[in-house]
mmCIF file of C-alpha atoms and ligand atoms in Angstrom:
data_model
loop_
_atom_site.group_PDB
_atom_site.id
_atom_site.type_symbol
_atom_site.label_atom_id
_atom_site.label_comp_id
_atom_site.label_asym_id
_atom_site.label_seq_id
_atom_site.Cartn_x
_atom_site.Cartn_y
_atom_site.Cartn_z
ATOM 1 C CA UNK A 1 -8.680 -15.867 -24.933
ATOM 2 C CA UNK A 2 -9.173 -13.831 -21.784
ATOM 3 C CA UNK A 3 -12.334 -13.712 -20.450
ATOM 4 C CA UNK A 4 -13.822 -10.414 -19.125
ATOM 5 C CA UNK A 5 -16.988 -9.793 -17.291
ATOM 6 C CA UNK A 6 -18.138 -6.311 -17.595
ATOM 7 C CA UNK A 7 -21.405 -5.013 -14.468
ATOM 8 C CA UNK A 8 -22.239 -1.251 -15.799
ATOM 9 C CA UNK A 9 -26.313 -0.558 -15.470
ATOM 10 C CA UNK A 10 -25.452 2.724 -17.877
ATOM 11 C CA UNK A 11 -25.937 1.730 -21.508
ATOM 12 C CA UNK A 12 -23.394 3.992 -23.340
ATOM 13 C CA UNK A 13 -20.305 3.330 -20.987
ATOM 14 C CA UNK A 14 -21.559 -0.381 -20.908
ATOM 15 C CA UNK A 15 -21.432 -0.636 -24.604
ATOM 16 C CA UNK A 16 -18.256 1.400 -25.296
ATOM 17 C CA UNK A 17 -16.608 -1.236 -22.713
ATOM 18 C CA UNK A 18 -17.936 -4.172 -24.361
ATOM 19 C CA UNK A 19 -16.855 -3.642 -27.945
ATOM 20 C CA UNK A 20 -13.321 -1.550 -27.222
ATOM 21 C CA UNK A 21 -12.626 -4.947 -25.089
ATOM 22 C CA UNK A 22 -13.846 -7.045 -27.820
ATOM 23 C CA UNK A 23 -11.865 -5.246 -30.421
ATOM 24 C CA UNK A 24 -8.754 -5.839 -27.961
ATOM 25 C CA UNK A 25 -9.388 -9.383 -28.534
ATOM 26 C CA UNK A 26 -11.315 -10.336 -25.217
ATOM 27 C CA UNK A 27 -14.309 -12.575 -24.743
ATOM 28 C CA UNK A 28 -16.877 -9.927 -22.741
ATOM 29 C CA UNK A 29 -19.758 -10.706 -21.275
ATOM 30 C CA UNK A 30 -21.652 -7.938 -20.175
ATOM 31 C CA UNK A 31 -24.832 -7.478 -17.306
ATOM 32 C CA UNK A 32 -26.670 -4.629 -16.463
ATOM 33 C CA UNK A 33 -27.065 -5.468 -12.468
ATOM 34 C CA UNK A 34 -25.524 -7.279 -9.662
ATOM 35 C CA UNK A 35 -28.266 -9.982 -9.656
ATOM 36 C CA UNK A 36 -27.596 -11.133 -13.005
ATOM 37 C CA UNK A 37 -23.435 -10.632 -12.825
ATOM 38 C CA UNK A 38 -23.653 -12.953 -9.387
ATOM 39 C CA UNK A 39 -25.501 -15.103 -11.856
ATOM 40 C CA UNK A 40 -23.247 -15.081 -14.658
ATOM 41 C CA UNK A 41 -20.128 -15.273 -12.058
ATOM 42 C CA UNK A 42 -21.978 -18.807 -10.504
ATOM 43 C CA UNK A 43 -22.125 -19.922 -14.513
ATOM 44 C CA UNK A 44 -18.480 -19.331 -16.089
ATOM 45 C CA UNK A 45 -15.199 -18.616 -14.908
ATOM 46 C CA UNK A 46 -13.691 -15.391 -15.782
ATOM 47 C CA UNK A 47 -9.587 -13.911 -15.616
ATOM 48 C CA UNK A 48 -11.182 -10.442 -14.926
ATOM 49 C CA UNK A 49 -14.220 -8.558 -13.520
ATOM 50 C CA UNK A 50 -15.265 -4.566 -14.324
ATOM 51 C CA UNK A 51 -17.596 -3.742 -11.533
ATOM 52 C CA UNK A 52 -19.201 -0.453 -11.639
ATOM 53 C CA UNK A 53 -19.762 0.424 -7.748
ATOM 54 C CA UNK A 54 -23.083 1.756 -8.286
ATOM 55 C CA UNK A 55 -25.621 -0.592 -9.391
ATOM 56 C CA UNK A 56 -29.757 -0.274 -9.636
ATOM 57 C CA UNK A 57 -30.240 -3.265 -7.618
ATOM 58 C CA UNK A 58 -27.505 -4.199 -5.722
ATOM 59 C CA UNK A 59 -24.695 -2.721 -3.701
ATOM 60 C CA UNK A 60 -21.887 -2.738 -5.478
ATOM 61 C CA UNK A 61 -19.757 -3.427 -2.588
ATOM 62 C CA UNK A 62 -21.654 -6.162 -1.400
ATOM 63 C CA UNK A 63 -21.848 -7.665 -5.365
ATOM 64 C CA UNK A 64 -17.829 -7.181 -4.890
ATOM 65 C CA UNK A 65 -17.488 -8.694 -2.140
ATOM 66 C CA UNK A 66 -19.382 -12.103 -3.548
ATOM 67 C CA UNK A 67 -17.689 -12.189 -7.131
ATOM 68 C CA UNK A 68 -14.183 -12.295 -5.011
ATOM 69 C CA UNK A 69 -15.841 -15.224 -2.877
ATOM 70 C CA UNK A 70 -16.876 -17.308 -6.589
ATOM 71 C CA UNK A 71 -14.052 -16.124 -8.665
ATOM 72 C CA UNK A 72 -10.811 -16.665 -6.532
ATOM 73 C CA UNK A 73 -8.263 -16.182 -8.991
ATOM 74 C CA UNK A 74 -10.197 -13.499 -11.165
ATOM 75 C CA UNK A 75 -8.515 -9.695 -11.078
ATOM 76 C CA UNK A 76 -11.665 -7.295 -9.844
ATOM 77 C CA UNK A 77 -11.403 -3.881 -11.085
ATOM 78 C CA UNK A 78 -14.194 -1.870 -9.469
ATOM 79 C CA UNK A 79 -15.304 1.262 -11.582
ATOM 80 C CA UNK A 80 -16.449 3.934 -9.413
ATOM 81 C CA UNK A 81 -18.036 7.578 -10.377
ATOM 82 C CA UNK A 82 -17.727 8.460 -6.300
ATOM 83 C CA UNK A 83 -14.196 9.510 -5.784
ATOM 84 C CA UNK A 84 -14.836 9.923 -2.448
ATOM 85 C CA UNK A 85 -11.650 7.620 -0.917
ATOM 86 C CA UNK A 86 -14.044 6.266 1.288
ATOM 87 C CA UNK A 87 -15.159 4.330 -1.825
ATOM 88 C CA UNK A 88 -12.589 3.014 -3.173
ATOM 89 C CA UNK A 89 -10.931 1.471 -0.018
ATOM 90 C CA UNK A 90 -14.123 -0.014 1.147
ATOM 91 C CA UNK A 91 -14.138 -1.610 -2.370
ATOM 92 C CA UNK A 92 -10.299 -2.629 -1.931
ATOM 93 C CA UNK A 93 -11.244 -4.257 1.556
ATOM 94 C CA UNK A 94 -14.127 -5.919 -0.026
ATOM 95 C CA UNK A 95 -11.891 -7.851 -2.483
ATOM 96 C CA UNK A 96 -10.949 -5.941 -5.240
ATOM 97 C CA UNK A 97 -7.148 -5.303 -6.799
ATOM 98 C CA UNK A 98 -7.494 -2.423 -8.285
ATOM 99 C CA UNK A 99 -9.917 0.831 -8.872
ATOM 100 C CA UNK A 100 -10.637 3.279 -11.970
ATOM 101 C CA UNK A 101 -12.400 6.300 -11.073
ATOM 102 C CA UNK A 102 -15.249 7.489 -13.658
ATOM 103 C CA UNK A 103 -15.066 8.688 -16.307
ATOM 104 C CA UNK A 104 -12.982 5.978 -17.362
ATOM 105 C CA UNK A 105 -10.099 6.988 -20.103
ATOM 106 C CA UNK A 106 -10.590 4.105 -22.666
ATOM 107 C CA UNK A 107 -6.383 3.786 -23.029
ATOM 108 C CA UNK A 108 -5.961 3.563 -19.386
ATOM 109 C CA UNK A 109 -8.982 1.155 -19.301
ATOM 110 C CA UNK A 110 -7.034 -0.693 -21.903
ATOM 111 C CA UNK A 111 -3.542 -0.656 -20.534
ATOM 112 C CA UNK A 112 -4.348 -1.779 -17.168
ATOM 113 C CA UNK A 113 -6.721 -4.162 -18.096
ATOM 114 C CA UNK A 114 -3.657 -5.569 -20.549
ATOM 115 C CA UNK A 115 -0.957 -5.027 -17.392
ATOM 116 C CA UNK A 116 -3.174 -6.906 -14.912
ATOM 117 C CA UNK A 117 -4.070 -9.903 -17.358
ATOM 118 C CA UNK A 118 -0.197 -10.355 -18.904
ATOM 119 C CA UNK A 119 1.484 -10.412 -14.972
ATOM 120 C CA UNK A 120 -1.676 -12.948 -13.950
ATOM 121 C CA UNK A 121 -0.903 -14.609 -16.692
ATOM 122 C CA UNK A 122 0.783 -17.900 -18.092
ATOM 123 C CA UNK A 123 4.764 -16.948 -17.552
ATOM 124 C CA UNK A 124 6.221 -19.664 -15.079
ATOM 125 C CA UNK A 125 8.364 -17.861 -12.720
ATOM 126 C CA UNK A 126 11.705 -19.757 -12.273
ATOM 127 C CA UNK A 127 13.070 -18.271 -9.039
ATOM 128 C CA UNK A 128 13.543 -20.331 -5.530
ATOM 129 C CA UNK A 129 11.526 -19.300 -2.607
ATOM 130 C CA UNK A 130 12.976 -16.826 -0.233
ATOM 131 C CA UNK A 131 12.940 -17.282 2.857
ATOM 132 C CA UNK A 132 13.350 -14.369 5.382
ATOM 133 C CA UNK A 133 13.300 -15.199 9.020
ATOM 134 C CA UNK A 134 9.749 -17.123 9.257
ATOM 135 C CA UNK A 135 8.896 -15.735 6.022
ATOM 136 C CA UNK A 136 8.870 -18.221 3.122
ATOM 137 C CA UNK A 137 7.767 -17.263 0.010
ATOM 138 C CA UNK A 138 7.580 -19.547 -3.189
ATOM 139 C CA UNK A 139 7.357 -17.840 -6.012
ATOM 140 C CA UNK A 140 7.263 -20.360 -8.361
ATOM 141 C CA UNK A 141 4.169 -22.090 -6.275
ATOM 142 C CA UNK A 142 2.568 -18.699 -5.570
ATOM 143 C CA UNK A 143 2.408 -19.603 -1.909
ATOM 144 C CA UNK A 144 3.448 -18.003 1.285
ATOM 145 C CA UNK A 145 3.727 -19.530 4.837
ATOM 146 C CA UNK A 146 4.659 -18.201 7.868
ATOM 147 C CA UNK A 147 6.963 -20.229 10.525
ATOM 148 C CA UNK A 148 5.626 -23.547 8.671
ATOM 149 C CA UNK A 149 2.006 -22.570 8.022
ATOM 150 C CA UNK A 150 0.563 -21.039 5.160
ATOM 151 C CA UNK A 151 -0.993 -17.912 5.112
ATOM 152 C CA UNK A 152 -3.813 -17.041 1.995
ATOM 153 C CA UNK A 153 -3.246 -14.078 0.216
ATOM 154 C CA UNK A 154 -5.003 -12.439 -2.688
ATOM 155 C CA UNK A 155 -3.619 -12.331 -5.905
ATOM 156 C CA UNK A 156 -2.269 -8.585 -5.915
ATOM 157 C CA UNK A 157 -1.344 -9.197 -1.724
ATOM 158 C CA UNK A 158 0.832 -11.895 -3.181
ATOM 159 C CA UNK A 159 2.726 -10.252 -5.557
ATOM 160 C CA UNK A 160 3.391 -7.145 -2.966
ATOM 161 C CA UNK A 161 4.563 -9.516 -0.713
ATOM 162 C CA UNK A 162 7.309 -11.069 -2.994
ATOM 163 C CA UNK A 163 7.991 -7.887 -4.531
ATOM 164 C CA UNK A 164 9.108 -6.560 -0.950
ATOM 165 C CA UNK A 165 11.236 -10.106 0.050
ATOM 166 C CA UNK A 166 12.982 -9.976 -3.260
ATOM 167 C CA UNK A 167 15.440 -7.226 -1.209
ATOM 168 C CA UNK A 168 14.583 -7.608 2.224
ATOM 169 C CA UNK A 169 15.612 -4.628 4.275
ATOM 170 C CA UNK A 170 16.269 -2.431 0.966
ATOM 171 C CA UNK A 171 13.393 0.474 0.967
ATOM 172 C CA UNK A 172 10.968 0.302 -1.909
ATOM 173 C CA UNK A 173 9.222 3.406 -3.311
ATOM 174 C CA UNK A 174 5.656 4.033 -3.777
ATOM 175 C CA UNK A 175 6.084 4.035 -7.577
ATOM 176 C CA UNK A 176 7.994 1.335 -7.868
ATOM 177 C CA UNK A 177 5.769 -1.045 -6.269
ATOM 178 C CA UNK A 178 2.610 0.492 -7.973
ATOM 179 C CA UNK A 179 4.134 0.281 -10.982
ATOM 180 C CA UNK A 180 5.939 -3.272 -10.936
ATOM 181 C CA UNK A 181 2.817 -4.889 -9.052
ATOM 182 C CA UNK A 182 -0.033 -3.211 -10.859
ATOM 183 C CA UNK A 183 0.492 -1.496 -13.662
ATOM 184 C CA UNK A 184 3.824 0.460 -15.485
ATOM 185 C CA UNK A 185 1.334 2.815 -16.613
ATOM 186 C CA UNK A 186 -0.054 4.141 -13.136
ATOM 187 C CA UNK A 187 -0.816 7.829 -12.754
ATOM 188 C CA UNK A 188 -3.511 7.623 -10.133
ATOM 189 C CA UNK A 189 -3.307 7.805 -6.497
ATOM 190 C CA UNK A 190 -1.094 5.397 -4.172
ATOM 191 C CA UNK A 191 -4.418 4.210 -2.115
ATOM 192 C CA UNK A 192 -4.537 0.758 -3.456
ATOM 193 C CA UNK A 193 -0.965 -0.228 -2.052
ATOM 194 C CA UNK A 194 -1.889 1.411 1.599
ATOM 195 C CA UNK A 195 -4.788 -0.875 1.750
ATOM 196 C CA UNK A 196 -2.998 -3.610 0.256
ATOM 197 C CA UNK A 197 -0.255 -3.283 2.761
ATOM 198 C CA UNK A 198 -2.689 -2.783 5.673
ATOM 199 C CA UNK A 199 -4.080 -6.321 4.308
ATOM 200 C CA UNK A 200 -0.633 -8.247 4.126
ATOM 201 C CA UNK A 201 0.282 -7.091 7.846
ATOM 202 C CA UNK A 202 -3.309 -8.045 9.043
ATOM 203 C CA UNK A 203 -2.707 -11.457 7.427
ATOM 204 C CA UNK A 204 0.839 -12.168 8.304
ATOM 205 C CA UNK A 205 -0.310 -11.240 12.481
ATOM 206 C CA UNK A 206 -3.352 -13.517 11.952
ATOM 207 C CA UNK A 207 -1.047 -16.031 10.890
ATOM 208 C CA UNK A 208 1.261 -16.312 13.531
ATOM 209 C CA UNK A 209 1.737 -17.988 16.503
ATOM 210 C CA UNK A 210 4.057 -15.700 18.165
ATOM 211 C CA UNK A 211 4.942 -11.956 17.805
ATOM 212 C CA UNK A 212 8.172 -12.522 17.002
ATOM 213 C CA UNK A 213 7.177 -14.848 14.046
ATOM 214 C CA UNK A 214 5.614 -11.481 12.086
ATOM 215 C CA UNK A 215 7.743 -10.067 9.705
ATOM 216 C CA UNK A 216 7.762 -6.726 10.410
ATOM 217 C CA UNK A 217 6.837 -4.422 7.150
ATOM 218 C CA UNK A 218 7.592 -0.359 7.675
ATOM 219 C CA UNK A 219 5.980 2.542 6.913
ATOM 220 C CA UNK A 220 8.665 5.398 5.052
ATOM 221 C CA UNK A 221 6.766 8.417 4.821
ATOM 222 C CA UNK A 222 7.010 10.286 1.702
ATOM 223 C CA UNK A 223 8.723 7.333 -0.249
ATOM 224 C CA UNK A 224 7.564 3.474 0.212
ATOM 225 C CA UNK A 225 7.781 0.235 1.993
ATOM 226 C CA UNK A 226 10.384 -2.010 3.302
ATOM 227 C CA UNK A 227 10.511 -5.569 4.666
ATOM 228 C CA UNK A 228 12.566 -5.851 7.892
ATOM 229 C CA UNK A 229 15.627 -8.432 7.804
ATOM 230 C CA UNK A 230 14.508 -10.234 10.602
ATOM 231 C CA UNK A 231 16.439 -9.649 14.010
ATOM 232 C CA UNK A 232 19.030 -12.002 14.929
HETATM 233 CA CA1 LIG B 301 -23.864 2.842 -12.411
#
């Protein structure tokens, strides 16, 4: 059973999350502020984390920021009534995969929750690693290095990546990606995979020894993304 811990400080959308989610079959555990979710986070592991952005005692961003540091592997949602985009990508950069803006449409809730959960999930992927240039990426291990050295990504960063190197030098659309790496249901805006993107370049670079090592990821306006064959 998936295990799902729920921050919301408001009492009617707190308890509307906690027993829709337990209806769907999900252990919840829900807290009222980021004190007591940092506590609960320290206690139990969890596959998934609703974070409402604006908590009574904490900043949410900061209380993001420190569940992605003690739950690694957990998918962080962050709930936000501010639709501001400021928001959400300072959320995004502070660790999270994914953002629902307030107020939340239960089915949506639902559907992504179930999208994110299923692709973390338990199916072993079967394909070889790819290797593109400097670029290696194991799908099967989850694990990407770069000219021999491995570079951490985040869960969502990681599935981008291979996503992309599955057809290097073939140009992938927005929708595609958002809809293959997060969720076939997506009907929001696009933000998520420009910070996501801006992430994976900043880590690749980092990684690096050389310029020439960095596999070069483009920018199509008005369509998507597209992993450079590398130069020979
Ligand atoms: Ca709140």
């Amino acid at each position: 059973m998936s295990k799902l811990l729920v921050v919301e400080d408001d009492d009617t959308i707190g308890k509307v999350l906690e027993s829709s989610l337990r209806l769907h079959g999900y252990a919840v555990s829900w807290q009222r502020t980021g004190h007591d979710a940092l506590t609960e986070a320290a206690a139990s592991e969890f596959d998934l984390v609703l974070l409402d952005l604006g908590l009574p005692d904490l900043d949410g961003v900061e209380v993001c920021r420190r569940l992605r540091a003690m739950l690694p592997s957990a998918v962080l949602v962050i709930l936000t009534a501010r639709t501001e985009e400021m928001d959400v990508v300072v959320g995004l950069e502070a660790g999270a995969d994914d953002y629902l803006t307030k107020p939340v449409r239960l089915g949506e809730l639902l559907a992504r929750v179930r999208a994110h959960l299923r692709r973390g999930g338990t199916s072993a992927p079967t394909s070889p690693a790819l290797t593109i240039g400097h670029l290696r990426v194991d799908t099967a291990g989850r694990r990407v290095s770069l000219a021999g050295s491995e570079v951490a990504l985040r869960s969502k960063e990681f599935d981008l990546l291979a996503r992309l190197a599955e057809e290097p030098g073939v140009a992938v659309s927005r929708e595609t990606l958002m809809s293959e790496v997060w969720d076939e249901h997506w009907y929001g805006s696009t933000k998520t995979l420009d910070v996501h993107i801006a992430a994976l370049r900043r880590k690749l670079a980092a990684s690096a020894t050389s310029t020439d090592q960095v596999p070069e990821i483009s920018t199509l306006r008005g369509h998507g993304y597209r992993l450079e064959r590398p130069r020979s």
